PDB file of N, CA and C in Angstrom:
ATOM      1  N   UNK A   1      56.783   3.366 -17.730  1.00 51.00           N
ATOM      2  CA  UNK A   1      55.364   3.615 -17.558  1.00 51.00           C
ATOM      3  C   UNK A   1      54.697   2.487 -16.770  1.00 51.00           C
ATOM      4  N   UNK A   2      55.110   1.262 -16.974  1.00 50.00           N
ATOM      5  CA  UNK A   2      54.537   0.143 -16.230  1.00 50.00           C
ATOM      6  C   UNK A   2      54.840   0.274 -14.741  1.00 50.00           C
ATOM      7  N   UNK A   3      56.010   0.800 -14.394  1.00 48.00           N
ATOM      8  CA  UNK A   3      56.378   0.967 -12.992  1.00 48.00           C
ATOM      9  C   UNK A   3      55.437   1.954 -12.306  1.00 48.00           C
ATOM     10  N   UNK A   4      55.085   3.019 -12.978  1.00 48.00           N
ATOM     11  CA  UNK A   4      54.177   4.014 -12.401  1.00 48.00           C
ATOM     12  C   UNK A   4      52.802   3.403 -12.156  1.00 48.00           C
ATOM     13  N   UNK A   5      52.312   2.606 -13.059  1.00 47.00           N
ATOM     14  CA  UNK A   5      51.004   1.976 -12.890  1.00 47.00           C
ATOM     15  C   UNK A   5      51.023   1.026 -11.702  1.00 47.00           C
ATOM     16  N   UNK A   6      52.088   0.236 -11.577  1.00 45.00           N
ATOM     17  CA  UNK A   6      52.189  -0.706 -10.474  1.00 45.00           C
ATOM     18  C   UNK A   6      52.240   0.046  -9.140  1.00 45.00           C
ATOM     19  N   UNK A   7      53.038   1.093  -9.028  1.00 46.00           N
ATOM     20  CA  UNK A   7      53.121   1.861  -7.791  1.00 46.00           C
ATOM     21  C   UNK A   7      51.791   2.534  -7.461  1.00 46.00           C
ATOM     22  N   UNK A   8      51.136   3.036  -8.462  1.00 46.00           N
ATOM     23  CA  UNK A   8      49.838   3.665  -8.252  1.00 46.00           C
ATOM     24  C   UNK A   8      48.838   2.646  -7.721  1.00 46.00           C
ATOM     25  N   UNK A   9      48.877   1.438  -8.253  1.00 48.00           N
ATOM     26  CA  UNK A   9      47.982   0.378  -7.781  1.00 48.00           C
ATOM     27  C   UNK A   9      48.253   0.014  -6.335  1.00 48.00           C
ATOM     28  N   UNK A  10      49.510  -0.041  -5.933  1.00 48.00           N
ATOM     29  CA  UNK A  10      49.860  -0.342  -4.543  1.00 48.00           C
ATOM     30  C   UNK A  10      49.367   0.759  -3.614  1.00 48.00           C
ATOM     31  N   UNK A  11      49.497   1.987  -4.043  1.00 45.00           N
ATOM     32  CA  UNK A  11      49.051   3.109  -3.228  1.00 45.00           C
ATOM     33  C   UNK A  11      47.557   3.016  -2.960  1.00 45.00           C
ATOM     34  N   UNK A  12      46.768   2.660  -3.952  1.00 45.00           N
ATOM     35  CA  UNK A  12      45.322   2.539  -3.784  1.00 45.00           C
ATOM     36  C   UNK A  12      44.987   1.428  -2.802  1.00 45.00           C
ATOM     37  N   UNK A  13      45.691   0.320  -2.888  1.00 45.00           N
ATOM     38  CA  UNK A  13      45.438  -0.792  -1.971  1.00 45.00           C
ATOM     39  C   UNK A  13      45.748  -0.368  -0.544  1.00 45.00           C
ATOM     40  N   UNK A  14      46.859   0.329  -0.320  1.00 47.00           N
ATOM     41  CA  UNK A  14      47.205   0.785   1.022  1.00 47.00           C
ATOM     42  C   UNK A  14      46.157   1.747   1.564  1.00 47.00           C
ATOM     43  N   UNK A  15      45.672   2.678   0.747  1.00 45.00           N
ATOM     44  CA  UNK A  15      44.652   3.622   1.198  1.00 45.00           C
ATOM     45  C   UNK A  15      43.380   2.874   1.591  1.00 45.00           C
ATOM     46  N   UNK A  16      42.991   1.869   0.806  1.00 45.00           N
ATOM     47  CA  UNK A  16      41.795   1.095   1.133  1.00 45.00           C
ATOM     48  C   UNK A  16      41.984   0.325   2.438  1.00 45.00           C
ATOM     49  N   UNK A  17      43.187  -0.234   2.641  1.00 45.00           N
ATOM     50  CA  UNK A  17      43.467  -0.947   3.878  1.00 45.00           C
ATOM     51  C   UNK A  17      43.382  -0.014   5.086  1.00 45.00           C
ATOM     52  N   UNK A  18      43.901   1.199   4.953  1.00 41.00           N
ATOM     53  CA  UNK A  18      43.867   2.164   6.046  1.00 41.00           C
ATOM     54  C   UNK A  18      42.428   2.551   6.342  1.00 41.00           C
ATOM     55  N   UNK A  19      41.623   2.787   5.315  1.00 39.00           N
ATOM     56  CA  UNK A  19      40.219   3.134   5.520  1.00 39.00           C
ATOM     57  C   UNK A  19      39.483   2.012   6.234  1.00 39.00           C
ATOM     58  N   UNK A  20      39.745   0.763   5.857  1.00 40.00           N
ATOM     59  CA  UNK A  20      39.102  -0.384   6.489  1.00 40.00           C
ATOM     60  C   UNK A  20      39.501  -0.478   7.960  1.00 40.00           C
ATOM     61  N   UNK A  21      40.782  -0.248   8.269  1.00 41.00           N
ATOM     62  CA  UNK A  21      41.235  -0.289   9.657  1.00 41.00           C
ATOM     63  C   UNK A  21      40.553   0.790  10.485  1.00 41.00           C
ATOM     64  N   UNK A  22      40.416   1.999   9.953  1.00 39.00           N
ATOM     65  CA  UNK A  22      39.742   3.073  10.682  1.00 39.00           C
ATOM     66  C   UNK A  22      38.285   2.730  10.944  1.00 39.00           C
ATOM     67  N   UNK A  23      37.609   2.147   9.966  1.00 40.00           N
ATOM     68  CA  UNK A  23      36.216   1.752  10.158  1.00 40.00           C
ATOM     69  C   UNK A  23      36.106   0.691  11.245  1.00 40.00           C
ATOM     70  N   UNK A  24      37.030  -0.268  11.259  1.00 43.00           N
ATOM     71  CA  UNK A  24      36.979  -1.322  12.260  1.00 43.00           C
ATOM     72  C   UNK A  24      37.238  -0.765  13.660  1.00 43.00           C
ATOM     73  N   UNK A  25      38.164   0.212  13.795  1.00 45.00           N
ATOM     74  CA  UNK A  25      38.444   0.804  15.094  1.00 45.00           C
ATOM     75  C   UNK A  25      37.235   1.552  15.629  1.00 45.00           C
ATOM     76  N   UNK A  26      36.415   2.122  14.773  1.00 48.00           N
ATOM     77  CA  UNK A  26      35.291   2.929  15.205  1.00 48.00           C
ATOM     78  C   UNK A  26      33.995   2.130  15.303  1.00 48.00           C
ATOM     79  N   UNK A  27      34.040   0.832  15.125  1.00 51.00           N
ATOM     80  CA  UNK A  27      32.822   0.028  15.141  1.00 51.00           C
ATOM     81  C   UNK A  27      32.608  -0.630  16.503  1.00 51.00           C
ATOM     82  N   UNK A  28      32.737   0.135  17.563  1.00 71.00           N
ATOM     83  CA  UNK A  28      32.533  -0.366  18.903  1.00 71.00           C
ATOM     84  C   UNK A  28      31.671   0.620  19.683  1.00 71.00           C
ATOM     85  N   UNK A  29      31.106   0.159  20.764  1.00 84.00           N
ATOM     86  CA  UNK A  29      30.295   1.035  21.606  1.00 84.00           C
ATOM     87  C   UNK A  29      31.216   1.909  22.452  1.00 84.00           C
ATOM     88  N   UNK A  30      30.944   3.194  22.529  1.00 92.00           N
ATOM     89  CA  UNK A  30      31.717   4.044  23.431  1.00 92.00           C
ATOM     90  C   UNK A  30      31.477   3.608  24.872  1.00 92.00           C
ATOM     91  N   UNK A  31      32.549   3.365  25.615  1.00 93.00           N
ATOM     92  CA  UNK A  31      32.439   2.896  26.995  1.00 93.00           C
ATOM     93  C   UNK A  31      33.253   3.773  27.930  1.00 93.00           C
ATOM     94  N   UNK A  32      32.815   3.791  29.188  1.00 95.00           N
ATOM     95  CA  UNK A  32      33.487   4.566  30.233  1.00 95.00           C
ATOM     96  C   UNK A  32      33.544   3.718  31.495  1.00 95.00           C
ATOM     97  N   UNK A  33      34.678   3.722  32.163  1.00 95.00           N
ATOM     98  CA  UNK A  33      34.833   3.038  33.441  1.00 95.00           C
ATOM     99  C   UNK A  33      34.584   4.056  34.546  1.00 95.00           C
ATOM    100  N   UNK A  34      33.530   3.825  35.340  1.00 95.00           N
ATOM    101  CA  UNK A  34      33.212   4.691  36.478  1.00 95.00           C
ATOM    102  C   UNK A  34      33.279   3.851  37.753  1.00 95.00           C
ATOM    103  N   UNK A  35      34.299   4.058  38.529  1.00 92.00           N
ATOM    104  CA  UNK A  35      34.499   3.318  39.788  1.00 92.00           C
ATOM    105  C   UNK A  35      34.459   1.816  39.598  1.00 92.00           C
ATOM    106  N   UNK A  36      35.058   1.308  38.538  1.00 92.00           N
ATOM    107  CA  UNK A  36      35.138  -0.123  38.293  1.00 92.00           C
ATOM    108  C   UNK A  36      33.937  -0.721  37.573  1.00 92.00           C
ATOM    109  N   UNK A  37      32.933   0.078  37.296  1.00 94.00           N
ATOM    110  CA  UNK A  37      31.761  -0.384  36.555  1.00 94.00           C
ATOM    111  C   UNK A  37      31.817   0.198  35.154  1.00 94.00           C
ATOM    112  N   UNK A  38      31.540  -0.633  34.162  1.00 94.00           N
ATOM    113  CA  UNK A  38      31.598  -0.190  32.770  1.00 94.00           C
ATOM    114  C   UNK A  38      30.224   0.310  32.339  1.00 94.00           C
ATOM    115  N   UNK A  39      30.208   1.502  31.794  1.00 94.00           N
ATOM    116  CA  UNK A  39      29.000   2.120  31.255  1.00 94.00           C
ATOM    117  C   UNK A  39      29.192   2.310  29.762  1.00 94.00           C
ATOM    118  N   UNK A  40      28.118   2.105  29.017  1.00 92.00           N
ATOM    119  CA  UNK A  40      28.158   2.297  27.569  1.00 92.00           C
ATOM    120  C   UNK A  40      27.273   3.475  27.194  1.00 92.00           C
ATOM    121  N   UNK A  41      27.675   4.174  26.163  1.00 89.00           N
ATOM    122  CA  UNK A  41      26.929   5.323  25.673  1.00 89.00           C
ATOM    123  C   UNK A  41      25.967   4.858  24.592  1.00 89.00           C
ATOM    124  N   UNK A  42      24.675   5.150  24.773  1.00 78.00           N
ATOM    125  CA  UNK A  42      23.672   4.662  23.842  1.00 78.00           C
ATOM    126  C   UNK A  42      22.963   5.743  23.051  1.00 78.00           C
ATOM    127  N   UNK A  43      22.530   6.808  23.714  1.00 71.00           N
ATOM    128  CA  UNK A  43      21.677   7.793  23.070  1.00 71.00           C
ATOM    129  C   UNK A  43      22.186   9.199  23.330  1.00 71.00           C
ATOM    130  N   UNK A  44      21.872  10.081  22.384  1.00 65.00           N
ATOM    131  CA  UNK A  44      22.095  11.504  22.612  1.00 65.00           C
ATOM    132  C   UNK A  44      20.825  12.079  23.205  1.00 65.00           C
ATOM    133  N   UNK A  45      20.957  13.075  24.032  1.00 58.00           N
ATOM    134  CA  UNK A  45      19.787  13.700  24.627  1.00 58.00           C
ATOM    135  C   UNK A  45      20.042  15.190  24.785  1.00 58.00           C
ATOM    136  N   UNK A  46      18.989  15.945  24.922  1.00 53.00           N
ATOM    137  CA  UNK A  46      19.093  17.351  25.313  1.00 53.00           C
ATOM    138  C   UNK A  46      18.483  17.451  26.694  1.00 53.00           C
ATOM    139  N   UNK A  47      18.112  18.625  27.122  1.00 50.00           N
ATOM    140  CA  UNK A  47      17.576  18.784  28.472  1.00 50.00           C
ATOM    141  C   UNK A  47      16.174  18.233  28.652  1.00 50.00           C
ATOM    142  N   UNK A  48      15.488  17.849  27.577  1.00 61.00           N
ATOM    143  CA  UNK A  48      14.092  17.424  27.707  1.00 61.00           C
ATOM    144  C   UNK A  48      13.911  16.208  28.609  1.00 61.00           C
ATOM    145  N   UNK A  49      14.779  15.231  28.519  1.00 76.00           N
ATOM    146  CA  UNK A  49      14.578  13.962  29.212  1.00 76.00           C
ATOM    147  C   UNK A  49      15.224  13.925  30.598  1.00 76.00           C
ATOM    148  N   UNK A  50      16.444  14.424  30.704  1.00 84.00           N
ATOM    149  CA  UNK A  50      17.171  14.373  31.971  1.00 84.00           C
ATOM    150  C   UNK A  50      17.789  15.730  32.280  1.00 84.00           C
ATOM    151  N   UNK A  51      17.980  15.968  33.570  1.00 87.00           N
ATOM    152  CA  UNK A  51      18.648  17.188  34.025  1.00 87.00           C
ATOM    153  C   UNK A  51      20.011  16.811  34.570  1.00 87.00           C
ATOM    154  N   UNK A  52      21.020  17.581  34.213  1.00 90.00           N
ATOM    155  CA  UNK A  52      22.341  17.300  34.753  1.00 90.00           C
ATOM    156  C   UNK A  52      22.371  17.682  36.218  1.00 90.00           C
ATOM    157  N   UNK A  53      22.977  16.800  36.992  1.00 93.00           N
ATOM    158  CA  UNK A  53      23.196  17.074  38.396  1.00 93.00           C
ATOM    159  C   UNK A  53      24.608  17.594  38.591  1.00 93.00           C
ATOM    160  N   UNK A  54      25.224  17.188  39.674  1.00 96.00           N
ATOM    161  CA  UNK A  54      26.601  17.593  39.954  1.00 96.00           C
ATOM    162  C   UNK A  54      27.562  16.894  39.005  1.00 96.00           C
ATOM    163  N   UNK A  55      28.715  17.496  38.835  1.00 96.00           N
ATOM    164  CA  UNK A  55      29.762  16.871  38.026  1.00 96.00           C
ATOM    165  C   UNK A  55      30.252  15.635  38.769  1.00 96.00           C
ATOM    166  N   UNK A  56      30.234  14.496  38.091  1.00 97.00           N
ATOM    167  CA  UNK A  56      30.733  13.249  38.672  1.00 97.00           C
ATOM    168  C   UNK A  56      32.252  13.192  38.541  1.00 97.00           C
ATOM    169  N   UNK A  57      32.742  13.631  37.383  1.00 97.00           N
ATOM    170  CA  UNK A  57      34.175  13.600  37.119  1.00 97.00           C
ATOM    171  C   UNK A  57      34.467  13.916  35.671  1.00 97.00           C
ATOM    172  N   UNK A  58      35.718  13.751  35.299  1.00 97.00           N
ATOM    173  CA  UNK A  58      36.165  13.961  33.924  1.00 97.00           C
ATOM    174  C   UNK A  58      36.957  12.750  33.470  1.00 97.00           C
ATOM    175  N   UNK A  59      36.898  12.483  32.180  1.00 97.00           N
ATOM    176  CA  UNK A  59      37.706  11.395  31.631  1.00 97.00           C
ATOM    177  C   UNK A  59      39.177  11.745  31.849  1.00 97.00           C
ATOM    178  N   UNK A  60      39.900  10.825  32.452  1.00 96.00           N
ATOM    179  CA  UNK A  60      41.320  11.033  32.737  1.00 96.00           C
ATOM    180  C   UNK A  60      42.222  10.562  31.606  1.00 96.00           C
ATOM    181  N   UNK A  61      41.734   9.523  30.883  1.00 95.00           N
ATOM    182  CA  UNK A  61      42.586   8.973  29.831  1.00 95.00           C
ATOM    183  C   UNK A  61      41.749   8.193  28.845  1.00 95.00           C
ATOM    184  N   UNK A  62      42.090   8.301  27.582  1.00 95.00           N
ATOM    185  CA  UNK A  62      41.468   7.486  26.529  1.00 95.00           C
ATOM    186  C   UNK A  62      42.351   6.261  26.325  1.00 95.00           C
ATOM    187  N   UNK A  63      41.739   5.078  26.368  1.00 93.00           N
ATOM    188  CA  UNK A  63      42.487   3.822  26.306  1.00 93.00           C
ATOM    189  C   UNK A  63      41.906   2.920  25.221  1.00 93.00           C
ATOM    190  N   UNK A  64      42.661   1.920  24.778  1.00 90.00           N
ATOM    191  CA  UNK A  64      42.090   0.933  23.852  1.00 90.00           C
ATOM    192  C   UNK A  64      40.950   0.172  24.521  1.00 90.00           C
ATOM    193  N   UNK A  65      40.024  -0.337  23.744  1.00 82.00           N
ATOM    194  CA  UNK A  65      38.869  -1.076  24.277  1.00 82.00           C
ATOM    195  C   UNK A  65      39.297  -2.218  25.191  1.00 82.00           C
ATOM    196  N   UNK A  66      40.401  -2.848  24.882  1.00 81.00           N
ATOM    197  CA  UNK A  66      40.857  -3.987  25.684  1.00 81.00           C
ATOM    198  C   UNK A  66      41.325  -3.564  27.082  1.00 81.00           C
ATOM    199  N   UNK A  67      41.622  -2.270  27.296  1.00 83.00           N
ATOM    200  CA  UNK A  67      42.115  -1.793  28.586  1.00 83.00           C
ATOM    201  C   UNK A  67      41.064  -1.042  29.391  1.00 83.00           C
ATOM    202  N   UNK A  68      39.833  -0.992  28.938  1.00 83.00           N
ATOM    203  CA  UNK A  68      38.805  -0.166  29.560  1.00 83.00           C
ATOM    204  C   UNK A  68      38.515  -0.583  31.005  1.00 83.00           C
ATOM    205  N   UNK A  69      38.684  -1.838  31.346  1.00 81.00           N
ATOM    206  CA  UNK A  69      38.334  -2.314  32.691  1.00 81.00           C
ATOM    207  C   UNK A  69      39.428  -2.053  33.724  1.00 81.00           C
ATOM    208  N   UNK A  70      40.541  -1.490  33.315  1.00 81.00           N
ATOM    209  CA  UNK A  70      41.674  -1.381  34.234  1.00 81.00           C
ATOM    210  C   UNK A  70      41.715  -0.129  35.101  1.00 81.00           C
ATOM    211  N   UNK A  71      41.093   0.961  34.710  1.00 91.00           N
ATOM    212  CA  UNK A  71      41.253   2.192  35.490  1.00 91.00           C
ATOM    213  C   UNK A  71      39.989   3.040  35.492  1.00 91.00           C
ATOM    214  N   UNK A  72      39.732   3.662  36.632  1.00 94.00           N
ATOM    215  CA  UNK A  72      38.591   4.548  36.797  1.00 94.00           C
ATOM    216  C   UNK A  72      38.720   5.777  35.893  1.00 94.00           C
ATOM    217  N   UNK A  73      37.585   6.255  35.414  1.00 96.00           N
ATOM    218  CA  UNK A  73      37.487   7.451  34.581  1.00 96.00           C
ATOM    219  C   UNK A  73      38.319   7.357  33.307  1.00 96.00           C
ATOM    220  N   UNK A  74      38.314   6.167  32.707  1.00 96.00           N
ATOM    221  CA  UNK A  74      38.922   5.981  31.394  1.00 96.00           C
ATOM    222  C   UNK A  74      37.815   5.676  30.392  1.00 96.00           C
ATOM    223  N   UNK A  75      38.121   5.877  29.123  1.00 95.00           N
ATOM    224  CA  UNK A  75      37.147   5.620  28.067  1.00 95.00           C
ATOM    225  C   UNK A  75      37.872   5.135  26.825  1.00 95.00           C
ATOM    226  N   UNK A  76      37.167   4.333  26.051  1.00 94.00           N
ATOM    227  CA  UNK A  76      37.712   3.878  24.774  1.00 94.00           C
ATOM    228  C   UNK A  76      37.285   4.818  23.645  1.00 94.00           C
ATOM    229  N   UNK A  77      36.549   5.877  23.976  1.00 94.00           N
ATOM    230  CA  UNK A  77      35.991   6.758  22.953  1.00 94.00           C
ATOM    231  C   UNK A  77      36.173   8.241  23.273  1.00 94.00           C
ATOM    232  N   UNK A  78      35.875   8.617  24.502  1.00 95.00           N
ATOM    233  CA  UNK A  78      35.892  10.029  24.876  1.00 95.00           C
ATOM    234  C   UNK A  78      37.295  10.490  25.240  1.00 95.00           C
ATOM    235  N   UNK A  79      37.585  11.737  24.917  1.00 95.00           N
ATOM    236  CA  UNK A  79      38.905  12.309  25.173  1.00 95.00           C
ATOM    237  C   UNK A  79      39.052  12.764  26.618  1.00 95.00           C
ATOM    238  N   UNK A  80      40.304  12.942  27.029  1.00 96.00           N
ATOM    239  CA  UNK A  80      40.605  13.462  28.356  1.00 96.00           C
ATOM    240  C   UNK A  80      39.893  14.795  28.548  1.00 96.00           C
ATOM    241  N   UNK A  81      39.343  14.998  29.728  1.00 96.00           N
ATOM    242  CA  UNK A  81      38.677  16.248  30.041  1.00 96.00           C
ATOM    243  C   UNK A  81      37.191  16.267  29.740  1.00 96.00           C
ATOM    244  N   UNK A  82      36.663  15.226  29.065  1.00 96.00           N
ATOM    245  CA  UNK A  82      35.230  15.163  28.794  1.00 96.00           C
ATOM    246  C   UNK A  82      34.493  15.017  30.121  1.00 96.00           C
ATOM    247  N   UNK A  83      33.496  15.870  30.345  1.00 96.00           N
ATOM    248  CA  UNK A  83      32.824  15.951  31.644  1.00 96.00           C
ATOM    249  C   UNK A  83      31.665  14.954  31.733  1.00 96.00           C
ATOM    250  N   UNK A  84      31.578  14.296  32.887  1.00 97.00           N
ATOM    251  CA  UNK A  84      30.513  13.336  33.189  1.00 97.00           C
ATOM    252  C   UNK A  84      29.670  13.919  34.325  1.00 97.00           C
ATOM    253  N   UNK A  85      28.342  13.857  34.158  1.00 96.00           N
ATOM    254  CA  UNK A  85      27.421  14.411  35.147  1.00 96.00           C
ATOM    255  C   UNK A  85      26.539  13.336  35.755  1.00 96.00           C
ATOM    256  N   UNK A  86      26.195  13.511  37.033  1.00 96.00           N
ATOM    257  CA  UNK A  86      25.118  12.742  37.636  1.00 96.00           C
ATOM    258  C   UNK A  86      23.819  13.217  37.010  1.00 96.00           C
ATOM    259  N   UNK A  87      22.778  12.395  37.111  1.00 93.00           N
ATOM    260  CA  UNK A  87      21.460  12.737  36.584  1.00 93.00           C
ATOM    261  C   UNK A  87      20.499  12.885  37.757  1.00 93.00           C
ATOM    262  N   UNK A  88      19.761  13.974  37.788  1.00 92.00           N
ATOM    263  CA  UNK A  88      18.830  14.227  38.896  1.00 92.00           C
ATOM    264  C   UNK A  88      17.693  13.214  38.936  1.00 92.00           C
ATOM    265  N   UNK A  89      17.197  12.783  37.784  1.00 91.00           N
ATOM    266  CA  UNK A  89      16.014  11.923  37.716  1.00 91.00           C
ATOM    267  C   UNK A  89      16.295  10.430  37.910  1.00 91.00           C
ATOM    268  N   UNK A  90      17.553   9.999  37.735  1.00 90.00           N
ATOM    269  CA  UNK A  90      17.846   8.567  37.771  1.00 90.00           C
ATOM    270  C   UNK A  90      19.300   8.374  38.197  1.00 90.00           C
ATOM    271  N   UNK A  91      19.515   7.788  39.379  1.00 90.00           N
ATOM    272  CA  UNK A  91      20.887   7.620  39.872  1.00 90.00           C
ATOM    273  C   UNK A  91      21.616   6.426  39.264  1.00 90.00           C
ATOM    274  N   UNK A  92      20.986   5.736  38.328  1.00 91.00           N
ATOM    275  CA  UNK A  92      21.621   4.584  37.684  1.00 91.00           C
ATOM    276  C   UNK A  92      22.271   4.936  36.352  1.00 91.00           C
ATOM    277  N   UNK A  93      22.076   6.164  35.902  1.00 91.00           N
ATOM    278  CA  UNK A  93      22.689   6.579  34.634  1.00 91.00           C
ATOM    279  C   UNK A  93      23.463   7.875  34.838  1.00 91.00           C
ATOM    280  N   UNK A  94      24.289   8.183  33.865  1.00 95.00           N
ATOM    281  CA  UNK A  94      25.081   9.407  33.865  1.00 95.00           C
ATOM    282  C   UNK A  94      24.928  10.059  32.500  1.00 95.00           C
ATOM    283  N   UNK A  95      25.278  11.323  32.431  1.00 94.00           N
ATOM    284  CA  UNK A  95      25.319  12.031  31.154  1.00 94.00           C
ATOM    285  C   UNK A  95      26.766  12.437  30.900  1.00 94.00           C
ATOM    286  N   UNK A  96      27.189  12.311  29.654  1.00 93.00           N
ATOM    287  CA  UNK A  96      28.529  12.735  29.270  1.00 93.00           C
ATOM    288  C   UNK A  96      28.384  13.758  28.160  1.00 93.00           C
ATOM    289  N   UNK A  97      29.054  14.873  28.297  1.00 92.00           N
ATOM    290  CA  UNK A  97      28.862  15.996  27.389  1.00 92.00           C
ATOM    291  C   UNK A  97      29.589  15.773  26.064  1.00 92.00           C
ATOM    292  N   UNK A  98      28.802  15.635  24.990  1.00 88.00           N
ATOM    293  CA  UNK A  98      29.347  15.460  23.643  1.00 88.00           C
ATOM    294  C   UNK A  98      29.794  16.801  23.062  1.00 88.00           C
ATOM    295  N   UNK A  99      28.940  17.799  23.232  1.00 87.00           N
ATOM    296  CA  UNK A  99      29.205  19.169  22.805  1.00 87.00           C
ATOM    297  C   UNK A  99      28.304  20.050  23.668  1.00 87.00           C
ATOM    298  N   UNK A 100      28.488  21.359  23.667  1.00 87.00           N
ATOM    299  CA  UNK A 100      27.675  22.207  24.553  1.00 87.00           C
ATOM    300  C   UNK A 100      26.166  21.956  24.399  1.00 87.00           C
ATOM    301  N   UNK A 101      25.525  21.527  25.493  1.00 83.00           N
ATOM    302  CA  UNK A 101      24.087  21.282  25.503  1.00 83.00           C
ATOM    303  C   UNK A 101      23.650  19.942  24.948  1.00 83.00           C
ATOM    304  N   UNK A 102      24.567  19.137  24.438  1.00 85.00           N
ATOM    305  CA  UNK A 102      24.250  17.810  23.888  1.00 85.00           C
ATOM    306  C   UNK A 102      25.008  16.771  24.707  1.00 85.00           C
ATOM    307  N   UNK A 103      24.263  15.783  25.210  1.00 88.00           N
ATOM    308  CA  UNK A 103      24.843  14.765  26.080  1.00 88.00           C
ATOM    309  C   UNK A 103      24.534  13.377  25.566  1.00 88.00           C
ATOM    310  N   UNK A 104      25.403  12.437  25.879  1.00 90.00           N
ATOM    311  CA  UNK A 104      25.110  11.024  25.664  1.00 90.00           C
ATOM    312  C   UNK A 104      24.734  10.428  26.994  1.00 90.00           C
ATOM    313  N   UNK A 105      23.829   9.466  26.951  1.00 91.00           N
ATOM    314  CA  UNK A 105      23.408   8.759  28.152  1.00 91.00           C
ATOM    315  C   UNK A 105      24.347   7.591  28.382  1.00 91.00           C
ATOM    316  N   UNK A 106      24.894   7.496  29.564  1.00 93.00           N
ATOM    317  CA  UNK A 106      25.735   6.368  29.945  1.00 93.00           C
ATOM    318  C   UNK A 106      24.921   5.441  30.827  1.00 93.00           C
ATOM    319  N   UNK A 107      24.768   4.204  30.379  1.00 91.00           N
ATOM    320  CA  UNK A 107      24.056   3.199  31.155  1.00 91.00           C
ATOM    321  C   UNK A 107      24.983   2.039  31.435  1.00 91.00           C
ATOM    322  N   UNK A 108      24.775   1.402  32.581  1.00 92.00           N
ATOM    323  CA  UNK A 108      25.603   0.268  32.983  1.00 92.00           C
ATOM    324  C   UNK A 108      25.558  -0.816  31.923  1.00 92.00           C
ATOM    325  N   UNK A 109      26.727  -1.297  31.542  1.00 84.00           N
ATOM    326  CA  UNK A 109      26.825  -2.368  30.544  1.00 84.00           C
ATOM    327  C   UNK A 109      26.453  -3.671  31.226  1.00 84.00           C
ATOM    328  N   UNK A 110      25.478  -4.338  30.694  1.00 77.00           N
ATOM    329  CA  UNK A 110      24.994  -5.598  31.286  1.00 77.00           C
ATOM    330  C   UNK A 110      25.657  -6.776  30.633  1.00 77.00           C
TER     331      UNK A 110
END
């Protein structure tokens, strides 16, 4: 019976460690590399504030945060195929589609 209690205790510690690691991995700003410039995602928006322009491109690969500066159209957050749009009202920002009709604003990381 003591062996079962000890194993059960180890299992709980491992689950807590895994949960902590997942929280730490997700505690970063979503970033996208567009032509060598890093953009960060700050806000969600609908059509009220900005209008989508032409498609700029799609995320080609999801990479670790440490590799974000190495390749165009990569992200540390967004999956492959996520569409990025130019914005009609402001050529300094982009919109990235989170879900149908919902976009995040991508602004240059300063």
